[in-house]
Amino acid sequence: MTPPPFHIEGATRPSRWLITCDHATNHVPDWVADGDLGIQASDMARHIAFDPGAAGLTQKLAELMDAPAILSNFSRLVIDPNRGEDDPTLLMRLYDGTVIPANKHADADERERRLTRLHRPYHAALGELADTHPDRCICAIHSFTPQLRGRPPRPWQIGILYSHHDARLGHAMVQACRDQGWVTGENQPYTGHLQGDSIDRHALAHNRPNLLIEVRNDLIATPEGQAEWASRLAPVIANTLADSGL
């Protein structure tokens, strides 16, 4: 039986926060290239296929904050839920030096099939869950690799990303993390705004307060690391929102 394209935990938890994890897993549905994208298992275990550690961090953080959580149930290499439908990187054909054979010749019909069966149901569920609280805030959890191939090491422990369209929580969260002594990137290692991404679609479009948190994946590679960072982040997130008055 094919699993659903998303997983929800704690749907009725009362927090304003909704914790999302777009890149929770490296799972490839069996109806996509017979469940094999044509790359090595070692590549499927890398950050190119999912955000290692992000799912466990999301689950533990949501529990601590008494917040609902939604997690994707398909690899970003199958179709990336953190991209808009018209984004050219929606189906990656080359990522961090690895060619994705199953995507190399994927045509418009295959793209539409993956959108219909995975991408759109995930976003429909996320939107419905976001609507269950009148004062919803969204916190997106991601992880990043310590070093891309051929690039310098990334020095940050954590990155706080936010759009130039809404810095209400972003600036304060960066400072709060730095006050904890964490090496914190501001809109690093990625830009804080991407047209059509999950935050743009479910937070910015609805004027919902939001954060996007990137944790270096070696720090959350184990359940212990995930639990540690969840316990660190939960009060900082809560205090940042409380201090904002939003």
mmCIF file of C-alpha atoms in Angstrom:
data_model
loop_
_atom_site.group_PDB
_atom_site.id
_atom_site.type_symbol
_atom_site.label_atom_id
_atom_site.label_comp_id
_atom_site.label_asym_id
_atom_site.label_seq_id
_atom_site.Cartn_x
_atom_site.Cartn_y
_atom_site.Cartn_z
ATOM 1 C CA MET A 1 0.000 0.000 0.000
ATOM 2 C CA THR A 2 1.384 3.404 -0.978
ATOM 3 C CA PRO A 3 1.783 5.646 2.087
ATOM 4 C CA PRO A 4 0.182 9.108 2.077
ATOM 5 C CA PRO A 5 2.380 12.029 0.978
ATOM 6 C CA PHE A 6 2.393 13.629 4.435
ATOM 7 C CA HIS A 7 2.262 12.770 8.121
ATOM 8 C CA ILE A 8 0.565 14.898 10.775
ATOM 9 C CA GLU A 9 1.257 14.691 14.498
ATOM 10 C CA GLY A 10 -0.754 16.375 17.236
ATOM 11 C CA ALA A 11 -3.350 17.934 14.948
ATOM 12 C CA THR A 12 -5.408 19.156 17.927
ATOM 13 C CA ARG A 13 -2.529 20.517 20.002
ATOM 14 C CA PRO A 14 -3.422 24.058 21.107
ATOM 15 C CA SER A 15 -0.269 26.070 20.338
ATOM 16 C CA ARG A 16 -0.359 28.941 17.862
ATOM 17 C CA TRP A 17 2.724 27.403 16.320
ATOM 18 C CA LEU A 18 2.588 24.926 13.466
ATOM 19 C CA ILE A 19 5.901 23.123 12.956
ATOM 20 C CA THR A 20 6.584 22.017 9.391
ATOM 21 C CA CYS A 21 9.200 19.740 7.881
ATOM 22 C CA ASP A 22 9.226 19.888 4.087
ATOM 23 C CA HIS A 23 12.245 17.608 3.676
ATOM 24 C CA ALA A 24 11.569 14.978 6.332
ATOM 25 C CA THR A 25 12.438 11.802 4.435
ATOM 26 C CA ASN A 26 14.327 10.278 1.514
ATOM 27 C CA HIS A 27 11.427 7.963 0.641
ATOM 28 C CA VAL A 28 10.739 7.332 -3.053
ATOM 29 C CA PRO A 29 7.214 6.038 -3.786
ATOM 30 C CA ASP A 30 7.199 2.768 -5.688
ATOM 31 C CA TRP A 31 5.241 4.351 -8.551
ATOM 32 C CA VAL A 32 8.122 6.771 -9.225
ATOM 33 C CA ALA A 33 10.772 4.965 -11.304
ATOM 34 C CA ASP A 34 9.890 1.758 -9.440
ATOM 35 C CA GLY A 35 11.058 3.363 -6.219
ATOM 36 C CA ASP A 36 14.623 3.960 -7.444
ATOM 37 C CA LEU A 37 15.843 7.310 -8.754
ATOM 38 C CA GLY A 38 18.975 5.681 -10.149
ATOM 39 C CA ILE A 39 21.527 7.058 -7.682
ATOM 40 C CA GLN A 40 23.652 5.288 -5.094
ATOM 41 C CA ALA A 41 22.284 4.542 -1.627
ATOM 42 C CA SER A 42 25.046 6.743 -0.226
ATOM 43 C CA ASP A 43 23.666 9.671 -2.221
ATOM 44 C CA MET A 44 20.111 8.942 -1.073
ATOM 45 C CA ALA A 45 21.426 9.189 2.490
ATOM 46 C CA ARG A 46 22.851 12.665 1.831
ATOM 47 C CA HIS A 47 21.279 16.074 2.179
ATOM 48 C CA ILE A 48 20.422 16.077 -1.528
ATOM 49 C CA ALA A 49 17.571 13.622 -0.875
ATOM 50 C CA PHE A 50 16.223 15.044 2.417
ATOM 51 C CA ASP A 51 17.196 17.073 5.478
ATOM 52 C CA PRO A 52 18.916 14.596 7.809
ATOM 53 C CA GLY A 53 17.805 14.988 11.411
ATOM 54 C CA ALA A 54 15.050 17.478 10.613
ATOM 55 C CA ALA A 55 12.158 15.050 11.095
ATOM 56 C CA GLY A 56 13.243 14.014 14.585
ATOM 57 C CA LEU A 57 13.909 17.627 15.554
ATOM 58 C CA THR A 58 10.476 18.638 14.245
ATOM 59 C CA GLN A 59 8.694 15.923 16.200
ATOM 60 C CA LYS A 60 10.493 16.655 19.459
ATOM 61 C CA LEU A 61 10.104 20.418 19.095
ATOM 62 C CA ALA A 62 6.382 20.070 18.383
ATOM 63 C CA GLU A 63 5.945 17.899 21.480
ATOM 64 C CA LEU A 64 7.760 20.409 23.699
ATOM 65 C CA MET A 65 5.769 23.326 22.305
ATOM 66 C CA ASP A 66 2.449 21.415 22.354
ATOM 67 C CA ALA A 67 2.136 22.271 18.678
ATOM 68 C CA PRO A 68 0.900 20.346 15.642
ATOM 69 C CA ALA A 69 3.456 19.206 13.091
ATOM 70 C CA ILE A 70 3.297 18.186 9.454
ATOM 71 C CA LEU A 71 6.080 16.267 7.739
ATOM 72 C CA SER A 72 6.471 15.317 4.092
ATOM 73 C CA ASN A 73 6.616 11.638 3.192
ATOM 74 C CA PHE A 74 8.577 11.826 -0.070
ATOM 75 C CA SER A 75 12.102 12.777 -1.034
ATOM 76 C CA ARG A 76 12.854 16.270 -2.248
ATOM 77 C CA LEU A 77 14.448 14.566 -5.264
ATOM 78 C CA VAL A 78 11.076 13.137 -6.272
ATOM 79 C CA ILE A 79 9.544 16.608 -6.172
ATOM 80 C CA ASP A 80 10.489 19.428 -3.820
ATOM 81 C CA PRO A 81 7.611 20.576 -1.592
ATOM 82 C CA ASN A 82 9.565 23.706 -0.689
ATOM 83 C CA ARG A 83 9.372 24.996 -4.262
ATOM 84 C CA GLY A 84 6.560 26.630 -6.156
ATOM 85 C CA GLU A 85 4.964 24.690 -8.988
ATOM 86 C CA ASP A 86 6.645 26.868 -11.609
ATOM 87 C CA ASP A 87 10.108 26.777 -10.002
ATOM 88 C CA PRO A 88 12.737 25.290 -12.347
ATOM 89 C CA THR A 89 14.288 23.394 -9.414
ATOM 90 C CA LEU A 90 11.027 21.623 -8.569
ATOM 91 C CA LEU A 91 12.455 18.441 -10.130
ATOM 92 C CA MET A 92 16.196 18.497 -9.644
ATOM 93 C CA ARG A 93 18.243 16.869 -12.386
ATOM 94 C CA LEU A 94 21.635 17.686 -10.854
ATOM 95 C CA TYR A 95 22.231 18.362 -7.164
ATOM 96 C CA ASP A 96 25.566 18.942 -5.435
ATOM 97 C CA GLY A 97 27.442 17.037 -8.116
ATOM 98 C CA THR A 98 25.020 14.102 -8.428
ATOM 99 C CA VAL A 99 22.973 13.519 -11.574
ATOM 100 C CA ILE A 100 19.452 12.220 -10.868
ATOM 101 C CA PRO A 101 18.754 9.734 -13.730
ATOM 102 C CA ALA A 102 15.028 9.332 -12.982
ATOM 103 C CA ASN A 103 14.576 13.101 -13.289
ATOM 104 C CA LYS A 104 16.887 13.704 -16.230
ATOM 105 C CA HIS A 105 14.226 12.960 -18.824
ATOM 106 C CA ALA A 106 11.083 13.493 -16.729
ATOM 107 C CA ASP A 107 8.543 15.131 -19.018
ATOM 108 C CA ALA A 108 5.590 17.431 -18.344
ATOM 109 C CA ASP A 109 3.249 14.491 -17.758
ATOM 110 C CA GLU A 110 5.567 12.991 -15.141
ATOM 111 C CA ARG A 111 5.945 16.369 -13.468
ATOM 112 C CA GLU A 112 2.156 16.740 -13.342
ATOM 113 C CA ARG A 113 1.763 13.227 -11.933
ATOM 114 C CA ARG A 114 4.126 13.974 -9.074
ATOM 115 C CA LEU A 115 2.462 17.326 -8.423
ATOM 116 C CA THR A 116 -0.972 15.699 -8.299
ATOM 117 C CA ARG A 117 -0.049 12.762 -6.095
ATOM 118 C CA LEU A 118 2.507 14.353 -3.745
ATOM 119 C CA HIS A 119 3.135 18.103 -3.874
ATOM 120 C CA ARG A 120 -0.448 19.366 -3.991
ATOM 121 C CA PRO A 121 -1.848 17.018 -1.316
ATOM 122 C CA TYR A 122 0.992 17.986 1.024
ATOM 123 C CA HIS A 123 0.280 21.682 0.609
ATOM 124 C CA ALA A 124 -3.473 21.183 0.875
ATOM 125 C CA ALA A 125 -2.986 19.414 4.204
ATOM 126 C CA LEU A 126 -0.535 22.048 5.413
ATOM 127 C CA GLY A 127 -2.982 24.800 4.499
ATOM 128 C CA GLU A 128 -5.872 23.083 6.271
ATOM 129 C CA LEU A 129 -3.776 22.531 9.400
ATOM 130 C CA ALA A 130 -2.623 26.147 9.381
ATOM 131 C CA ASP A 131 -6.237 27.290 9.235
ATOM 132 C CA THR A 132 -7.205 25.428 12.419
ATOM 133 C CA HIS A 133 -5.871 28.265 14.610
ATOM 134 C CA PRO A 134 -7.014 31.872 14.071
ATOM 135 C CA ASP A 135 -3.645 33.313 15.130
ATOM 136 C CA ARG A 136 -1.390 30.747 13.519
ATOM 137 C CA CYS A 137 2.399 31.108 13.440
ATOM 138 C CA ILE A 138 4.541 28.854 11.283
ATOM 139 C CA CYS A 139 7.989 27.509 12.096
ATOM 140 C CA ALA A 140 9.676 25.584 9.280
ATOM 141 C CA ILE A 141 12.457 23.200 10.292
ATOM 142 C CA HIS A 142 15.293 22.317 7.914
ATOM 143 C CA SER A 143 18.872 21.097 8.183
ATOM 144 C CA PHE A 144 21.939 21.909 6.130
ATOM 145 C CA THR A 145 25.085 20.000 5.312
ATOM 146 C CA PRO A 146 28.345 21.188 6.918
ATOM 147 C CA GLN A 147 30.007 21.450 3.503
ATOM 148 C CA LEU A 148 28.957 21.244 -0.126
ATOM 149 C CA ARG A 149 31.286 19.470 -2.519
ATOM 150 C CA GLY A 150 34.101 21.759 -3.604
ATOM 151 C CA ARG A 151 32.924 24.565 -1.291
ATOM 152 C CA PRO A 152 34.338 25.902 1.974
ATOM 153 C CA PRO A 153 33.026 24.546 5.288
ATOM 154 C CA ARG A 154 29.972 26.288 6.666
ATOM 155 C CA PRO A 155 30.738 27.765 10.083
ATOM 156 C CA TRP A 156 27.208 28.166 11.437
ATOM 157 C CA GLN A 157 25.512 25.899 13.934
ATOM 158 C CA ILE A 158 22.145 27.318 13.042
ATOM 159 C CA GLY A 159 20.686 29.631 10.439
ATOM 160 C CA ILE A 160 17.607 31.818 10.775
ATOM 161 C CA LEU A 161 15.977 32.620 7.454
ATOM 162 C CA TYR A 162 13.314 35.237 6.872
ATOM 163 C CA SER A 163 11.891 37.158 3.959
ATOM 164 C CA HIS A 164 12.454 40.855 3.365
ATOM 165 C CA HIS A 165 8.650 40.981 3.202
ATOM 166 C CA ASP A 166 8.375 39.975 6.876
ATOM 167 C CA ALA A 167 11.239 40.402 9.351
ATOM 168 C CA ARG A 168 8.981 40.672 12.405
ATOM 169 C CA LEU A 169 10.437 37.600 14.107
ATOM 170 C CA GLY A 170 13.562 36.986 12.055
ATOM 171 C CA HIS A 171 15.835 39.743 13.355
ATOM 172 C CA ALA A 172 14.888 39.052 16.961
ATOM 173 C CA MET A 173 15.376 35.305 16.594
ATOM 174 C CA VAL A 174 18.854 35.794 15.145
ATOM 175 C CA GLN A 175 19.842 37.908 18.126
ATOM 176 C CA ALA A 176 18.224 35.506 20.586
ATOM 177 C CA CYS A 177 20.211 32.620 19.146
ATOM 178 C CA ARG A 178 23.439 34.596 19.262
ATOM 179 C CA ASP A 179 22.685 35.501 22.869
ATOM 180 C CA GLN A 180 22.690 31.751 23.556
ATOM 181 C CA GLY A 181 26.242 31.598 22.217
ATOM 182 C CA TRP A 182 25.281 29.731 19.047
ATOM 183 C CA VAL A 183 27.132 30.525 15.835
ATOM 184 C CA THR A 184 24.111 31.848 13.957
ATOM 185 C CA GLY A 185 23.745 32.779 10.310
ATOM 186 C CA GLU A 186 21.277 35.482 9.326
ATOM 187 C CA ASN A 187 19.739 34.382 6.028
ATOM 188 C CA GLN A 188 22.594 31.873 5.833
ATOM 189 C CA PRO A 189 23.377 29.393 4.399
ATOM 190 C CA TYR A 190 20.473 30.282 2.069
ATOM 191 C CA THR A 191 18.477 33.317 1.106
ATOM 192 C CA GLY A 192 15.476 34.052 3.272
ATOM 193 C CA HIS A 193 12.939 34.489 0.477
ATOM 194 C CA LEU A 194 11.978 32.212 -2.375
ATOM 195 C CA GLN A 195 8.889 32.991 -4.392
ATOM 196 C CA GLY A 196 6.332 30.214 -4.031
ATOM 197 C CA ASP A 197 8.110 28.291 -1.267
ATOM 198 C CA SER A 198 6.265 26.948 1.766
ATOM 199 C CA ILE A 199 6.739 30.022 3.941
ATOM 200 C CA ASP A 200 5.765 32.316 1.091
ATOM 201 C CA ARG A 201 2.637 30.280 0.417
ATOM 202 C CA HIS A 202 1.418 29.512 3.932
ATOM 203 C CA ALA A 203 2.829 32.342 6.048
ATOM 204 C CA LEU A 204 3.596 35.451 3.999
ATOM 205 C CA ALA A 205 0.449 35.197 1.882
ATOM 206 C CA HIS A 206 -1.644 35.133 5.087
ATOM 207 C CA ASN A 207 0.417 37.621 7.151
ATOM 208 C CA ARG A 208 1.269 34.884 9.638
ATOM 209 C CA PRO A 209 4.325 35.367 11.865
ATOM 210 C CA ASN A 210 6.976 32.902 10.794
ATOM 211 C CA LEU A 211 10.445 31.500 11.241
ATOM 212 C CA LEU A 212 12.562 29.207 9.117
ATOM 213 C CA ILE A 213 15.221 27.452 11.167
ATOM 214 C CA GLU A 214 18.160 25.608 9.613
ATOM 215 C CA VAL A 215 20.283 23.417 11.914
ATOM 216 C CA ARG A 216 23.599 21.973 10.751
ATOM 217 C CA ASN A 217 22.837 18.323 10.214
ATOM 218 C CA ASP A 218 25.817 16.864 12.061
ATOM 219 C CA LEU A 219 24.420 18.437 15.244
ATOM 220 C CA ILE A 220 21.110 16.570 14.922
ATOM 221 C CA ALA A 221 22.338 13.296 13.426
ATOM 222 C CA THR A 222 21.199 11.272 16.462
ATOM 223 C CA PRO A 223 17.989 11.191 18.538
ATOM 224 C CA GLU A 224 20.016 12.624 21.413
ATOM 225 C CA GLY A 225 21.165 15.561 19.300
ATOM 226 C CA GLN A 226 17.638 16.164 18.063
ATOM 227 C CA ALA A 227 16.266 16.153 21.605
ATOM 228 C CA GLU A 228 19.033 18.490 22.786
ATOM 229 C CA TRP A 229 18.420 21.052 20.057
ATOM 230 C CA ALA A 230 14.651 20.826 20.473
ATOM 231 C CA SER A 231 15.017 21.620 24.172
ATOM 232 C CA ARG A 232 17.323 24.526 23.331
ATOM 233 C CA LEU A 233 15.140 25.966 20.605
ATOM 234 C CA ALA A 234 11.674 25.631 22.162
ATOM 235 C CA PRO A 235 12.041 28.352 24.829
ATOM 236 C CA VAL A 236 13.913 30.681 22.477
ATOM 237 C CA ILE A 237 11.155 30.427 19.869
ATOM 238 C CA ALA A 238 8.437 30.920 22.480
ATOM 239 C CA ASN A 239 10.165 33.919 24.071
ATOM 240 C CA THR A 240 10.860 35.535 20.707
ATOM 241 C CA LEU A 241 7.179 35.432 19.823
ATOM 242 C CA ALA A 242 6.094 36.594 23.304
ATOM 243 C CA ASP A 243 8.524 39.522 23.248
ATOM 244 C CA SER A 244 7.328 40.570 19.784
ATOM 245 C CA GLY A 245 3.792 41.237 20.982
ATOM 246 C CA LEU A 246 2.405 39.687 17.819
#
